[in-house]
Amino acid sequence: MNKTKTAMITVCGRPNVGKSSLTNALVGEKIAIVSNKPQTTRNRIYGVVNRGDTQYVLLDTPGFHKARNRLGDYMVKVTRESIADVDAVLLLVEPVAHVGIPEAELIEKIKASHLPAILCINKIDTVEKKDDLLAVIAAYSEAYAFDAIIPISARTHEDDLMNELGKYASEGPQLFPDGMTTDQPDRQVVGEIVREKLLRNLDKEIPHGTAVEITRFIERDDEVIEVDATIYCEKASHKGIIIGKNGAMLKKISTEARQDIERFMGTKVYLETWVKVKENWRDNMNYIRSFGYDEQ
């Protein structure tokens, strides 16, 4: 069916609220990495959903947080700029009956943008009483006159939400070809999958100091893909932890990443990983750019 309408929607919210899980659920496949650690998403990611005559383009943004380094500054800037030039903003919040500081700041940005805004209350499967949910709705209704308030669980696919987003579609050409679910190049998705496994397998601060560079990405004639990935960390002691005893941790990370990459690419993948130290790369704009977090 030809797509004659498009809707550009920014998905924003505090770190770790479930923006990437929701984007993945609506797109129907994993395009944004997910972990239970804040600041998993570093770049703006476009997710593409085709429904009927409408193409929805979801902008999954980094969590809005107080920046502690140059990479953090960049992530906040991406979020601010994503609120401009779209058809509507979707603010994703947790079911807590008061408006937190990050949410209040995002509501200010939404007010300034004069864009339609939908409030999505996520993780409602964790709410025990209906009255608790009503208290959340009341708190946010007082803070801003949202065009719609939709309680959801990012784990379950929500038609109510898609129907609501459809109201903001406008006549226009199809922006992405059929079958395309994200604007990210394959090698960038592959690098992000490796980084997700670092986030999931490593403790505390270490994974936030990591970046992944795909130094080789070759599609062979027999359709096997060869990938070389270099993992950068900030300290020599972190390198030892990432590699693990007898290389066990790096092997576990690499195996999990390869399985996910094969699912994403739909073919067999050979993945080789290395670990290198680059001290304080998060405060060096040259490194930040070289790892793909360049100015949009």
mmCIF file of C-alpha atoms in Angstrom:
data_model
loop_
_atom_site.group_PDB
_atom_site.id
_atom_site.type_symbol
_atom_site.label_atom_id
_atom_site.label_comp_id
_atom_site.label_asym_id
_atom_site.label_seq_id
_atom_site.Cartn_x
_atom_site.Cartn_y
_atom_site.Cartn_z
ATOM 1 C CA MET A 1 0.000 0.000 0.000
ATOM 2 C CA ASN A 2 1.371 3.404 -0.960
ATOM 3 C CA LYS A 3 2.260 5.675 1.933
ATOM 4 C CA THR A 4 0.665 9.075 1.380
ATOM 5 C CA LYS A 5 1.054 10.476 4.900
ATOM 6 C CA THR A 6 3.915 10.842 7.345
ATOM 7 C CA ALA A 7 4.173 11.621 11.037
ATOM 8 C CA MET A 8 7.488 12.601 12.643
ATOM 9 C CA ILE A 9 7.343 11.956 16.388
ATOM 10 C CA THR A 10 10.044 12.676 18.977
ATOM 11 C CA VAL A 11 10.143 10.206 21.875
ATOM 12 C CA CYS A 12 11.696 11.896 24.906
ATOM 13 C CA GLY A 13 12.001 11.354 28.639
ATOM 14 C CA ARG A 14 14.480 10.905 31.466
ATOM 15 C CA PRO A 15 17.228 8.249 31.148
ATOM 16 C CA ASN A 16 16.127 4.628 31.524
ATOM 17 C CA VAL A 17 12.384 5.306 31.267
ATOM 18 C CA GLY A 18 11.929 2.837 28.371
ATOM 19 C CA LYS A 19 12.193 5.020 25.237
ATOM 20 C CA SER A 20 14.265 2.499 23.280
ATOM 21 C CA SER A 21 12.107 -0.458 24.375
ATOM 22 C CA LEU A 22 9.002 1.408 23.194
ATOM 23 C CA THR A 23 10.612 2.367 19.866
ATOM 24 C CA ASN A 24 11.703 -1.243 19.283
ATOM 25 C CA ALA A 25 8.222 -2.543 20.168
ATOM 26 C CA LEU A 26 6.489 -0.171 17.749
ATOM 27 C CA VAL A 27 9.006 -0.793 14.939
ATOM 28 C CA GLY A 28 8.740 -4.549 15.506
ATOM 29 C CA GLU A 29 12.471 -5.237 15.610
ATOM 30 C CA LYS A 30 15.492 -4.207 17.591
ATOM 31 C CA ILE A 31 16.940 -0.974 16.212
ATOM 32 C CA ALA A 32 17.816 0.742 19.474
ATOM 33 C CA ILE A 33 19.887 -0.939 22.151
ATOM 34 C CA VAL A 34 18.314 -1.528 25.528
ATOM 35 C CA SER A 35 19.845 -1.983 28.964
ATOM 36 C CA ASN A 36 18.796 -1.254 32.515
ATOM 37 C CA LYS A 37 21.513 1.405 32.810
ATOM 38 C CA PRO A 38 20.805 5.112 32.174
ATOM 39 C CA GLN A 39 22.237 6.837 29.080
ATOM 40 C CA THR A 40 22.242 3.724 26.929
ATOM 41 C CA THR A 41 21.186 5.685 23.830
ATOM 42 C CA ARG A 42 23.806 8.264 22.809
ATOM 43 C CA ASN A 43 22.646 9.336 19.376
ATOM 44 C CA ARG A 44 19.271 10.197 17.968
ATOM 45 C CA ILE A 45 17.908 7.096 16.235
ATOM 46 C CA TYR A 46 15.097 7.058 13.706
ATOM 47 C CA GLY A 47 12.702 4.137 13.897
ATOM 48 C CA VAL A 48 10.353 3.642 10.940
ATOM 49 C CA VAL A 49 6.869 2.140 11.324
ATOM 50 C CA ASN A 50 4.598 1.622 8.320
ATOM 51 C CA ARG A 51 0.883 1.272 9.077
ATOM 52 C CA GLY A 52 -1.771 1.468 6.379
ATOM 53 C CA ASP A 53 -1.252 4.634 4.332
ATOM 54 C CA THR A 54 0.994 6.263 6.959
ATOM 55 C CA GLN A 55 4.714 6.152 7.628
ATOM 56 C CA TYR A 56 5.601 6.998 11.224
ATOM 57 C CA VAL A 57 9.160 8.123 11.922
ATOM 58 C CA LEU A 58 10.004 7.878 15.625
ATOM 59 C CA LEU A 59 13.009 9.817 16.908
ATOM 60 C CA ASP A 60 14.372 7.913 19.903
ATOM 61 C CA THR A 61 16.497 10.404 21.847
ATOM 62 C CA PRO A 62 19.123 10.112 24.572
ATOM 63 C CA GLY A 63 17.658 10.487 28.052
ATOM 64 C CA PHE A 64 17.529 14.074 29.228
ATOM 65 C CA HIS A 65 20.027 14.336 32.084
ATOM 66 C CA LYS A 66 22.521 16.696 33.688
ATOM 67 C CA ALA A 67 25.694 16.489 31.614
ATOM 68 C CA ARG A 68 28.903 15.565 33.416
ATOM 69 C CA ASN A 69 31.273 15.512 30.430
ATOM 70 C CA ARG A 70 31.544 16.555 26.780
ATOM 71 C CA LEU A 71 29.751 13.408 25.587
ATOM 72 C CA GLY A 72 26.940 14.222 28.033
ATOM 73 C CA ASP A 73 26.724 17.796 26.659
ATOM 74 C CA TYR A 74 26.380 16.363 23.166
ATOM 75 C CA MET A 75 23.613 13.946 24.239
ATOM 76 C CA VAL A 76 21.575 16.722 25.883
ATOM 77 C CA LYS A 77 21.997 18.898 22.758
ATOM 78 C CA VAL A 78 20.683 16.075 20.538
ATOM 79 C CA THR A 79 17.568 15.778 22.724
ATOM 80 C CA ARG A 80 16.899 19.522 22.694
ATOM 81 C CA GLU A 81 17.235 19.718 18.905
ATOM 82 C CA SER A 82 15.018 16.662 18.365
ATOM 83 C CA ILE A 83 12.050 18.485 19.874
ATOM 84 C CA ALA A 84 12.146 21.011 17.030
ATOM 85 C CA ASP A 85 10.908 20.237 13.481
ATOM 86 C CA VAL A 86 8.576 17.323 14.254
ATOM 87 C CA ASP A 87 4.785 16.845 14.122
ATOM 88 C CA ALA A 88 4.352 15.885 17.782
ATOM 89 C CA VAL A 89 6.286 15.059 20.924
ATOM 90 C CA LEU A 90 5.733 11.944 23.001
ATOM 91 C CA LEU A 91 6.859 12.385 26.607
ATOM 92 C CA LEU A 92 7.446 9.020 28.250
ATOM 93 C CA VAL A 93 7.298 8.983 32.068
ATOM 94 C CA GLU A 94 7.231 6.458 34.887
ATOM 95 C CA PRO A 95 4.039 5.996 36.964
ATOM 96 C CA VAL A 96 5.158 8.356 39.753
ATOM 97 C CA ALA A 97 2.605 10.862 41.059
ATOM 98 C CA HIS A 98 4.814 13.945 40.881
ATOM 99 C CA VAL A 99 6.591 15.703 38.030
ATOM 100 C CA GLY A 100 10.363 15.262 38.377
ATOM 101 C CA ILE A 101 12.977 17.861 37.401
ATOM 102 C CA PRO A 102 13.911 16.230 34.014
ATOM 103 C CA GLU A 103 10.203 15.956 33.130
ATOM 104 C CA ALA A 104 9.549 19.588 34.152
ATOM 105 C CA GLU A 105 12.456 20.725 31.935
ATOM 106 C CA LEU A 106 11.176 18.694 28.981
ATOM 107 C CA ILE A 107 7.659 20.109 29.499
ATOM 108 C CA GLU A 108 9.198 23.623 29.317
ATOM 109 C CA LYS A 109 10.847 22.677 25.995
ATOM 110 C CA ILE A 110 7.523 21.291 24.731
ATOM 111 C CA LYS A 111 5.722 24.523 25.732
ATOM 112 C CA ALA A 112 8.337 26.591 23.902
ATOM 113 C CA SER A 113 8.011 24.416 20.776
ATOM 114 C CA HIS A 114 4.199 24.874 20.594
ATOM 115 C CA LEU A 115 3.944 21.303 19.328
ATOM 116 C CA PRO A 116 1.172 18.826 20.112
ATOM 117 C CA ALA A 117 2.281 16.622 23.003
ATOM 118 C CA ILE A 118 1.201 13.177 24.134
ATOM 119 C CA LEU A 119 1.962 11.917 27.611
ATOM 120 C CA CYS A 120 2.750 8.220 27.785
ATOM 121 C CA ILE A 121 2.793 6.710 31.261
ATOM 122 C CA ASN A 122 5.036 3.663 30.955
ATOM 123 C CA LYS A 123 5.441 0.547 33.118
ATOM 124 C CA ILE A 124 1.792 0.543 34.224
ATOM 125 C CA ASP A 125 2.174 -3.197 34.853
ATOM 126 C CA THR A 126 4.014 -2.108 38.029
ATOM 127 C CA VAL A 127 1.044 -0.061 39.333
ATOM 128 C CA GLU A 128 -1.031 -1.982 41.861
ATOM 129 C CA LYS A 129 -4.088 0.268 42.292
ATOM 130 C CA LYS A 130 -6.055 2.231 39.719
ATOM 131 C CA ASP A 131 -6.101 5.236 42.086
ATOM 132 C CA ASP A 132 -2.293 5.366 41.927
ATOM 133 C CA LEU A 133 -2.454 5.730 38.156
ATOM 134 C CA LEU A 134 -5.119 8.448 38.444
ATOM 135 C CA ALA A 135 -2.785 10.358 40.788
ATOM 136 C CA VAL A 136 -0.030 10.242 38.124
ATOM 137 C CA ILE A 137 -2.464 11.508 35.467
ATOM 138 C CA ALA A 138 -3.606 14.312 37.801
ATOM 139 C CA ALA A 139 -0.034 15.445 38.569
ATOM 140 C CA TYR A 140 0.900 15.705 34.888
ATOM 141 C CA SER A 141 -2.432 17.254 33.845
ATOM 142 C CA GLU A 142 -1.713 20.036 36.319
ATOM 143 C CA ALA A 143 1.768 20.578 34.863
ATOM 144 C CA TYR A 144 0.660 20.788 31.223
ATOM 145 C CA ALA A 145 -2.406 20.443 29.019
ATOM 146 C CA PHE A 146 -1.352 17.362 27.061
ATOM 147 C CA ASP A 147 -3.315 16.546 23.902
ATOM 148 C CA ALA A 148 -3.666 12.965 25.103
ATOM 149 C CA ILE A 149 -2.576 10.834 28.046
ATOM 150 C CA ILE A 150 -2.038 7.142 27.300
ATOM 151 C CA PRO A 151 -0.973 4.571 29.912
ATOM 152 C CA ILE A 152 1.114 1.785 28.365
ATOM 153 C CA SER A 153 3.596 -0.947 29.096
ATOM 154 C CA ALA A 154 6.548 -0.828 26.672
ATOM 155 C CA ARG A 155 6.531 -4.629 26.704
ATOM 156 C CA THR A 156 3.076 -4.748 25.157
ATOM 157 C CA HIS A 157 2.294 -3.396 21.744
ATOM 158 C CA GLU A 158 -0.152 -0.504 22.019
ATOM 159 C CA ASP A 159 -2.619 0.210 19.212
ATOM 160 C CA ASP A 160 -4.124 3.079 21.223
ATOM 161 C CA LEU A 161 -0.827 4.883 20.964
ATOM 162 C CA MET A 162 -0.461 4.335 17.209
ATOM 163 C CA ASN A 163 -4.038 5.512 16.652
ATOM 164 C CA GLU A 164 -3.269 8.674 18.634
ATOM 165 C CA LEU A 165 -0.039 9.302 16.704
ATOM 166 C CA GLY A 166 -1.972 8.884 13.452
ATOM 167 C CA LYS A 167 -3.842 12.122 14.228
ATOM 168 C CA TYR A 168 -0.617 14.080 13.667
ATOM 169 C CA ALA A 169 0.171 12.616 10.245
ATOM 170 C CA SER A 170 0.146 15.008 7.314
ATOM 171 C CA GLU A 171 0.014 14.489 3.565
ATOM 172 C CA GLY A 172 3.510 13.971 2.261
ATOM 173 C CA PRO A 173 5.898 11.661 0.439
ATOM 174 C CA GLN A 174 7.230 8.447 1.913
ATOM 175 C CA LEU A 175 10.539 9.309 3.609
ATOM 176 C CA PHE A 176 12.006 5.802 3.898
ATOM 177 C CA PRO A 177 11.640 2.866 1.488
ATOM 178 C CA ASP A 178 9.502 -0.163 2.436
ATOM 179 C CA GLY A 179 11.404 -2.642 4.574
ATOM 180 C CA MET A 180 13.705 0.007 6.063
ATOM 181 C CA THR A 181 13.254 0.189 9.846
ATOM 182 C CA THR A 182 15.983 2.649 10.807
ATOM 183 C CA ASP A 183 18.183 5.354 9.301
ATOM 184 C CA GLN A 184 21.283 3.906 10.971
ATOM 185 C CA PRO A 185 23.881 2.253 8.721
ATOM 186 C CA ASP A 186 24.345 -1.475 9.377
ATOM 187 C CA ARG A 187 27.832 -1.033 10.801
ATOM 188 C CA GLN A 188 26.544 1.532 13.306
ATOM 189 C CA VAL A 189 23.802 -0.843 14.500
ATOM 190 C CA VAL A 190 26.439 -3.582 14.796
ATOM 191 C CA GLY A 191 28.669 -1.326 16.924
ATOM 192 C CA GLU A 192 25.721 -0.436 19.144
ATOM 193 C CA ILE A 193 24.843 -4.117 19.644
ATOM 194 C CA VAL A 194 28.392 -4.776 20.898
ATOM 195 C CA ARG A 195 28.049 -1.783 23.239
ATOM 196 C CA GLU A 196 24.735 -3.110 24.556
ATOM 197 C CA LYS A 197 26.443 -6.351 25.591
ATOM 198 C CA LEU A 198 29.096 -4.333 27.452
ATOM 199 C CA LEU A 199 26.327 -2.473 29.288
ATOM 200 C CA ARG A 200 24.548 -5.688 30.172
ATOM 201 C CA ASN A 201 27.568 -7.663 31.327
ATOM 202 C CA LEU A 202 29.701 -5.088 33.116
ATOM 203 C CA ASP A 203 29.115 -3.351 36.425
ATOM 204 C CA LYS A 204 28.708 0.237 37.474
ATOM 205 C CA GLU A 205 30.668 2.961 35.690
ATOM 206 C CA ILE A 206 32.845 0.826 33.393
ATOM 207 C CA PRO A 207 30.414 0.423 30.469
ATOM 208 C CA HIS A 208 29.717 4.190 30.333
ATOM 209 C CA GLY A 209 33.409 4.723 29.644
ATOM 210 C CA THR A 210 33.332 2.383 26.647
ATOM 211 C CA ALA A 211 32.924 3.081 22.957
ATOM 212 C CA VAL A 212 32.918 0.653 20.051
ATOM 213 C CA GLU A 213 34.482 1.274 16.667
ATOM 214 C CA ILE A 214 33.772 -1.095 13.794
ATOM 215 C CA THR A 215 37.118 -1.141 11.983
ATOM 216 C CA ARG A 216 36.186 -3.764 9.401
ATOM 217 C CA PHE A 217 32.813 -4.710 7.923
ATOM 218 C CA ILE A 218 32.963 -6.967 4.864
ATOM 219 C CA GLU A 219 30.088 -8.801 3.174
ATOM 220 C CA ARG A 220 31.670 -11.809 1.454
ATOM 221 C CA ASP A 221 30.418 -13.445 -1.723
ATOM 222 C CA ASP A 222 29.054 -16.374 0.304
ATOM 223 C CA GLU A 223 26.948 -13.827 2.265
ATOM 224 C CA VAL A 224 28.985 -14.284 5.446
ATOM 225 C CA ILE A 225 29.774 -10.953 7.110
ATOM 226 C CA GLU A 226 33.175 -10.387 8.703
ATOM 227 C CA VAL A 227 33.245 -7.774 11.468
ATOM 228 C CA ASP A 228 36.189 -6.436 13.472
ATOM 229 C CA ALA A 229 35.181 -4.398 16.521
ATOM 230 C CA THR A 230 37.529 -2.423 18.773
ATOM 231 C CA ILE A 231 36.237 -1.674 22.259
ATOM 232 C CA TYR A 232 37.781 1.440 23.809
ATOM 233 C CA CYS A 233 37.807 2.013 27.556
ATOM 234 C CA GLU A 234 39.250 4.769 29.741
ATOM 235 C CA LYS A 235 41.563 2.845 32.080
ATOM 236 C CA ALA A 236 43.961 -0.099 31.882
ATOM 237 C CA SER A 237 42.213 -1.631 34.919
ATOM 238 C CA HIS A 238 38.908 -1.499 32.986
ATOM 239 C CA LYS A 239 40.557 -3.296 30.063
ATOM 240 C CA GLY A 240 41.402 -6.214 32.375
ATOM 241 C CA ILE A 241 37.806 -6.395 33.615
ATOM 242 C CA ILE A 242 36.370 -6.296 30.058
ATOM 243 C CA ILE A 243 38.690 -9.114 28.930
ATOM 244 C CA GLY A 244 38.095 -11.087 32.147
ATOM 245 C CA LYS A 245 39.907 -14.114 33.517
ATOM 246 C CA ASN A 246 41.413 -16.091 30.615
ATOM 247 C CA GLY A 247 39.401 -13.870 28.242
ATOM 248 C CA ALA A 248 36.075 -15.263 29.517
ATOM 249 C CA MET A 249 34.194 -11.939 29.776
ATOM 250 C CA LEU A 250 35.215 -10.713 26.323
ATOM 251 C CA LYS A 251 34.253 -14.096 24.870
ATOM 252 C CA LYS A 252 30.803 -13.910 26.530
ATOM 253 C CA ILE A 253 30.245 -10.329 25.270
ATOM 254 C CA SER A 254 31.388 -11.273 21.761
ATOM 255 C CA THR A 255 29.200 -14.402 21.586
ATOM 256 C CA GLU A 256 26.063 -12.549 22.730
ATOM 257 C CA ALA A 257 26.798 -9.700 20.292
ATOM 258 C CA ARG A 258 27.404 -12.065 17.372
ATOM 259 C CA GLN A 259 24.079 -13.857 17.981
ATOM 260 C CA ASP A 260 22.189 -10.543 17.974
ATOM 261 C CA ILE A 261 24.067 -9.255 14.912
ATOM 262 C CA GLU A 262 23.217 -12.456 13.026
ATOM 263 C CA ARG A 263 19.533 -11.936 13.881
ATOM 264 C CA PHE A 264 19.689 -8.314 12.721
ATOM 265 C CA MET A 265 21.617 -9.032 9.495
ATOM 266 C CA GLY A 266 19.836 -12.327 8.761
ATOM 267 C CA THR A 267 23.071 -14.115 7.901
ATOM 268 C CA LYS A 268 26.171 -15.749 9.436
ATOM 269 C CA VAL A 269 28.645 -13.365 11.068
ATOM 270 C CA TYR A 270 32.306 -13.737 12.071
ATOM 271 C CA LEU A 271 33.046 -11.229 14.839
ATOM 272 C CA GLU A 272 36.497 -10.438 16.200
ATOM 273 C CA THR A 273 36.865 -8.057 19.155
ATOM 274 C CA TRP A 274 39.822 -6.162 20.620
ATOM 275 C CA VAL A 275 40.080 -3.931 23.698
ATOM 276 C CA LYS A 276 42.175 -0.719 23.751
ATOM 277 C CA VAL A 277 42.622 2.071 26.304
ATOM 278 C CA LYS A 278 41.950 5.734 25.440
ATOM 279 C CA GLU A 279 42.061 7.779 28.618
ATOM 280 C CA ASN A 280 39.324 10.401 29.123
ATOM 281 C CA TRP A 281 37.955 9.989 25.598
ATOM 282 C CA ARG A 282 34.536 11.257 26.755
ATOM 283 C CA ASP A 283 36.018 14.738 27.191
ATOM 284 C CA ASN A 284 37.850 14.759 23.858
ATOM 285 C CA MET A 285 35.702 15.967 20.940
ATOM 286 C CA ASN A 286 37.993 14.302 18.372
ATOM 287 C CA TYR A 287 37.426 10.893 19.963
ATOM 288 C CA ILE A 288 33.706 11.571 20.407
ATOM 289 C CA ARG A 289 33.443 12.348 16.672
ATOM 290 C CA SER A 290 35.576 9.367 15.641
ATOM 291 C CA PHE A 291 33.212 7.039 17.514
ATOM 292 C CA GLY A 292 30.253 8.318 15.486
ATOM 293 C CA TYR A 293 28.793 10.855 17.899
ATOM 294 C CA ASP A 294 29.311 13.685 15.471
ATOM 295 C CA GLU A 295 27.209 16.833 15.215
ATOM 296 C CA GLN A 296 23.922 16.026 13.497
#
